[in-house]
CSV table of C-alpha atoms in Angstrom, one decimal:
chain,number,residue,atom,x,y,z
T,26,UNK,CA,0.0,0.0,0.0
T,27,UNK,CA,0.9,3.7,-0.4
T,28,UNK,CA,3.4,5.3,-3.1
T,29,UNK,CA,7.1,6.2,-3.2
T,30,UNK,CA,5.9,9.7,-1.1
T,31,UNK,CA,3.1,8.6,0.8
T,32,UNK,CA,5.1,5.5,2.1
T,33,UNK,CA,3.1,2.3,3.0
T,34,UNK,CA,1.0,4.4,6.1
T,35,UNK,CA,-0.3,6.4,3.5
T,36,UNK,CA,1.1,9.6,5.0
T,37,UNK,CA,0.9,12.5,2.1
T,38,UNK,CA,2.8,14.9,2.8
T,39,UNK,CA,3.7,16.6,-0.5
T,40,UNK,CA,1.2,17.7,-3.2
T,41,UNK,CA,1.0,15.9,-5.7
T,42,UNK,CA,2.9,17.2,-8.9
T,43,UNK,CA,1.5,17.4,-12.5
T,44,UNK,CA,3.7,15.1,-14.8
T,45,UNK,CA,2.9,13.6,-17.9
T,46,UNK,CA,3.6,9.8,-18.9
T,47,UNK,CA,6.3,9.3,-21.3
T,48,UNK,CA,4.9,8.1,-25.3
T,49,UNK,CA,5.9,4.6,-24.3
T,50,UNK,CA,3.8,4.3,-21.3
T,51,UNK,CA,1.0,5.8,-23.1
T,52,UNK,CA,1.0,3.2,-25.8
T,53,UNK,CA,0.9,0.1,-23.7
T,54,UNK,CA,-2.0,1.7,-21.8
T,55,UNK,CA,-3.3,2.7,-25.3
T,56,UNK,CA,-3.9,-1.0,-25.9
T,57,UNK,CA,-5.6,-1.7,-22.8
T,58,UNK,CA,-8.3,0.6,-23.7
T,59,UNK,CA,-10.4,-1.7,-25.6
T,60,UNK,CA,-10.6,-4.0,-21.8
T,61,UNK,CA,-12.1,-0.8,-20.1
T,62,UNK,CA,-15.7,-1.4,-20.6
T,63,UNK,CA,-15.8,-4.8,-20.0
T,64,UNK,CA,-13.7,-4.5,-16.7
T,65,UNK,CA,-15.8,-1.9,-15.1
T,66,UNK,CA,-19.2,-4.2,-16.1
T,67,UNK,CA,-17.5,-6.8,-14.5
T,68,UNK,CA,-16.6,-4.9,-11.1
T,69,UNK,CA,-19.9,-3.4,-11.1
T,70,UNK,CA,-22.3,-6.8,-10.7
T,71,UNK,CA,-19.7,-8.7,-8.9
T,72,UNK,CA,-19.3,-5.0,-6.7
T,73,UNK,CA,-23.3,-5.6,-6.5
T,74,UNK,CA,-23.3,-8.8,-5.6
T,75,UNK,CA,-20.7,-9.0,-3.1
T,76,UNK,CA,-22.8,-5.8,-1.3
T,77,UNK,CA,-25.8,-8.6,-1.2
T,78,UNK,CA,-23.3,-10.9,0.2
T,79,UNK,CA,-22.1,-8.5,2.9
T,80,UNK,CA,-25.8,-7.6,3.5
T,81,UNK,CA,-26.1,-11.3,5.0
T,82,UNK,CA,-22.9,-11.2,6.8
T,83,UNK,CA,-22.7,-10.9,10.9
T,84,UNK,CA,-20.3,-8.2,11.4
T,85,UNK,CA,-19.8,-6.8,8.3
T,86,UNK,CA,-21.7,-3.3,6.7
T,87,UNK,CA,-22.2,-1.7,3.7
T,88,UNK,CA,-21.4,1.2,2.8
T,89,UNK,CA,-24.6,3.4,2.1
T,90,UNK,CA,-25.1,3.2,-1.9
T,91,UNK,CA,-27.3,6.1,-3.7
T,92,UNK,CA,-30.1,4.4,-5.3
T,93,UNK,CA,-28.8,7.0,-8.4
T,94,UNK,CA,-26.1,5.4,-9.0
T,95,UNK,CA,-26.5,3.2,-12.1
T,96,UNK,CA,-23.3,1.6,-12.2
T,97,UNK,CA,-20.1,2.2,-9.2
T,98,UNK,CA,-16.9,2.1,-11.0
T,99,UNK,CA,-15.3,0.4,-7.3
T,100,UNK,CA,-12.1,1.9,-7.7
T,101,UNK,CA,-11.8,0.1,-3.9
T,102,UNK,CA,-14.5,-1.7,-2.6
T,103,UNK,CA,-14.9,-0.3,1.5
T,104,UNK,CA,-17.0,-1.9,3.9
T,105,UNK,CA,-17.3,-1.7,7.7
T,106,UNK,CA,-16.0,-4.4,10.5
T,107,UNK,CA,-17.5,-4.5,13.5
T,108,UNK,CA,-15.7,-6.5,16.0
T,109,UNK,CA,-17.9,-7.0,18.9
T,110,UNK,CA,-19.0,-9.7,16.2
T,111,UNK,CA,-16.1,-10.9,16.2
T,112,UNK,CA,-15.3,-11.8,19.8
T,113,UNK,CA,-13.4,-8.1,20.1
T,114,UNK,CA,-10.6,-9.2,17.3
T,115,UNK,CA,-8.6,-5.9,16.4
T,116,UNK,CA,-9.4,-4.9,12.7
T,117,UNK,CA,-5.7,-5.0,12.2
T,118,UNK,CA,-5.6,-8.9,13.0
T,119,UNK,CA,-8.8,-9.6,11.3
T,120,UNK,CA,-7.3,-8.3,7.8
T,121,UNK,CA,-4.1,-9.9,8.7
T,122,UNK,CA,-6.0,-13.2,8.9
T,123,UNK,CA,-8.4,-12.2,5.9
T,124,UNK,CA,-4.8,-11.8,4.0
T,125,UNK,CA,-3.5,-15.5,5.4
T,126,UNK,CA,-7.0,-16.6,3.6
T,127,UNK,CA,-5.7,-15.2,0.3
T,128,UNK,CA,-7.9,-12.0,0.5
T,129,UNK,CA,-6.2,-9.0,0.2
T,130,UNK,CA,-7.7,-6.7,2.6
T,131,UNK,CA,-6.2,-3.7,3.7
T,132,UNK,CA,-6.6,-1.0,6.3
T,133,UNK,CA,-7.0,2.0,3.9
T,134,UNK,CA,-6.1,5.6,5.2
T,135,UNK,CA,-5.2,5.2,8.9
T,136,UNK,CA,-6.4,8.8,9.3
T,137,UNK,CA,-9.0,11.6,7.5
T,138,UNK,CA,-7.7,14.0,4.8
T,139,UNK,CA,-7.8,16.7,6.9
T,140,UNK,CA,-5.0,15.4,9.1
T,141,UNK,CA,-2.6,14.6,6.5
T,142,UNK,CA,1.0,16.8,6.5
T,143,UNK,CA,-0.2,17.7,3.6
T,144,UNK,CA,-2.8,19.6,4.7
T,145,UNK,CA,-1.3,20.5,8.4
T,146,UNK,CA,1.3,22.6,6.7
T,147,UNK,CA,0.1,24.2,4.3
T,148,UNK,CA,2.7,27.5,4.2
T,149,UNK,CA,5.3,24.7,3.7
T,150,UNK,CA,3.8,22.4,1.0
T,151,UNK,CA,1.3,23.9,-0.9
T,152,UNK,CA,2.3,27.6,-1.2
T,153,UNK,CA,1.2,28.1,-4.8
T,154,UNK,CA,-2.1,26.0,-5.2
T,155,UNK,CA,-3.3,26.2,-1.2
T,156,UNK,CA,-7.1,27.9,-1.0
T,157,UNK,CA,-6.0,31.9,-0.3
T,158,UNK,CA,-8.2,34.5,0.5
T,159,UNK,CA,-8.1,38.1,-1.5
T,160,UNK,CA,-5.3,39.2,1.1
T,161,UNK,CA,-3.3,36.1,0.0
T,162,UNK,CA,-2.9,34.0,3.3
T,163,UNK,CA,-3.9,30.7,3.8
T,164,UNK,CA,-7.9,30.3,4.0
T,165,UNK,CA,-8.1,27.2,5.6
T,166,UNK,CA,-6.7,25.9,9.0
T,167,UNK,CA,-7.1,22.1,9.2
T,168,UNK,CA,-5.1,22.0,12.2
T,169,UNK,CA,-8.7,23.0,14.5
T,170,UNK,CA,-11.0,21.0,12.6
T,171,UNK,CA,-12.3,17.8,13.8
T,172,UNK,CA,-14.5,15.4,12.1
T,173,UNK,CA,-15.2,12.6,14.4
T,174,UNK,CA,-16.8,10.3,12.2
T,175,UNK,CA,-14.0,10.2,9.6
T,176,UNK,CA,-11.3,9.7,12.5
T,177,UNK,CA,-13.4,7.2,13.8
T,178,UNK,CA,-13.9,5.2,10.7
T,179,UNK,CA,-10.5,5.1,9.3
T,180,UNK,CA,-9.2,4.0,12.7
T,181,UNK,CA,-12.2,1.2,13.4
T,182,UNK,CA,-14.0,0.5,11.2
T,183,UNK,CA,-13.2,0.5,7.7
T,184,UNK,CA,-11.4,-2.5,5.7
T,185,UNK,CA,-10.6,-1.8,1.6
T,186,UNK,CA,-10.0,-4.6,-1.2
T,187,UNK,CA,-8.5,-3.7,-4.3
T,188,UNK,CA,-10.5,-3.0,-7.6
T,189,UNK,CA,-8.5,-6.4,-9.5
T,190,UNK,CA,-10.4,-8.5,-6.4
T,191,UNK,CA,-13.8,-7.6,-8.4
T,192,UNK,CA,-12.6,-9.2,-12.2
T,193,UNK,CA,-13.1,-12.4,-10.5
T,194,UNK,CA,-16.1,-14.1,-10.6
T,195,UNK,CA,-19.3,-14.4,-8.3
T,196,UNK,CA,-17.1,-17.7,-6.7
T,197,UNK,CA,-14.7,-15.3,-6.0
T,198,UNK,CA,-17.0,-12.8,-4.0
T,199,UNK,CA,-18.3,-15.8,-2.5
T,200,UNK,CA,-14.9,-16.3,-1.1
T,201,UNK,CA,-14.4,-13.2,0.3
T,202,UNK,CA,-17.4,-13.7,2.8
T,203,UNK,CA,-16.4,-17.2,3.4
T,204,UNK,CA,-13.0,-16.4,4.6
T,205,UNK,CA,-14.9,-14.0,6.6
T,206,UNK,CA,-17.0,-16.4,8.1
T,207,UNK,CA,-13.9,-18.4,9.0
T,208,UNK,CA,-12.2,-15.6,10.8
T,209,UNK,CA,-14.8,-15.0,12.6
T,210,UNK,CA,-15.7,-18.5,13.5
T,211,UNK,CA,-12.5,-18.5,14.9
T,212,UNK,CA,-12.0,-15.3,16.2
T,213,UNK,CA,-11.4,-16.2,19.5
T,214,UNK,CA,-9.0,-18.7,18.9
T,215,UNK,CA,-6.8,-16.3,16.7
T,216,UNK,CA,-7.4,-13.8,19.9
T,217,UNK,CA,-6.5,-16.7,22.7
T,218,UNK,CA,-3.3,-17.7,19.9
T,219,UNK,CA,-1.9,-14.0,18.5
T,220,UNK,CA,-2.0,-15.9,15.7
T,221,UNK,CA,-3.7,-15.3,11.8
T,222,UNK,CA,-6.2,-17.9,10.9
């Protein structure tokens, strides 16, 4: 997880800067165009159907979907964990064990935008594209905000896959919530153990 900047906490503390790819690069992704359509059909029923599945899962929640939305693109597929189905197993050992089952699960973003360096500092990092007001200071102070539902999500609750885990097939979303199932069958064994499933 993370880049070459925002390390593998997924810290950002730079901006981000505006390159272009080189011809070379372009050509090879050039010839994956023609997979695009098909690929984000694909994630979008098995993204559908693995919300069914989760809908039927102890412990597990959807996220809330917009009944608008015709088709999601799942650029990461997010749902909630919520461990007092689980026998009180830490997130971080349930997607270490959801990992040993061949899922890969991740944490996501251990903390809300708003308390990246990124945006702590802005003086520092972002001096020519930060929000200014007419006097030409820096508009926004992220340091005094608080959103306690963000903080309390990315630190509790929430558990990503990757969009590649949706070009499987239905099995494959079946899988997911069976390895889930298993970790939490054995939850208190992997508790009692310190050990992955």
């Amino acid at each position: 997880g993370g880049s070459f900047r925002a390390g593998p906490k997924w810290d950002f503390p730079f901006a981000c800067h505006n390159y272009r790819i080189n011809a070379y690069t372009a050509a090879l992704l050039k010839s994956q165009l023609s997979n695009v359509e098909g690929q984000a059909i694909t994630r979008s029923e098995n993204g559908r159907y693995l919300v069914k599945l989760i809908d039927d899962t102890e412990g597990l929640q959807n996220l809330r979907r917009d009944s608008f939305v015709s088709r999601d693109s799942h650029h990461l597929f997010i749902f909630k964990y919520k461990k007092e189905s689980f026998a009180e197993l830490p997130r971080e050992t349930f997607v270490q064990a959801l990992n040993a089952e061949g899922i890969p699960a991740s944490l996501g973003y251990p903390r809300g935008c708003h308390e990246q360096g990124l945006f702590l500092q802005p003086n520092v990092h972002l001096s020519r594209i930060w929000p200014r007001n007419p006097g030409g200071r820096v508009d926004v102070d992220y340091r005094s905000m608080t959103c306690p539902n963000v903080e309390y999500l990315c630190r509790n609750e929430t558990v990503w896959l990757p969009q590649y885990v949706l070009l499987d097939t239905t099995t494959g979303m079946e899988q997911i919530v069976q390895a889930v199932n298993k970790v939490r069958r054995h939850s208190s064994e992997i508790i009692d153990t310190g050990a992955s499933v």
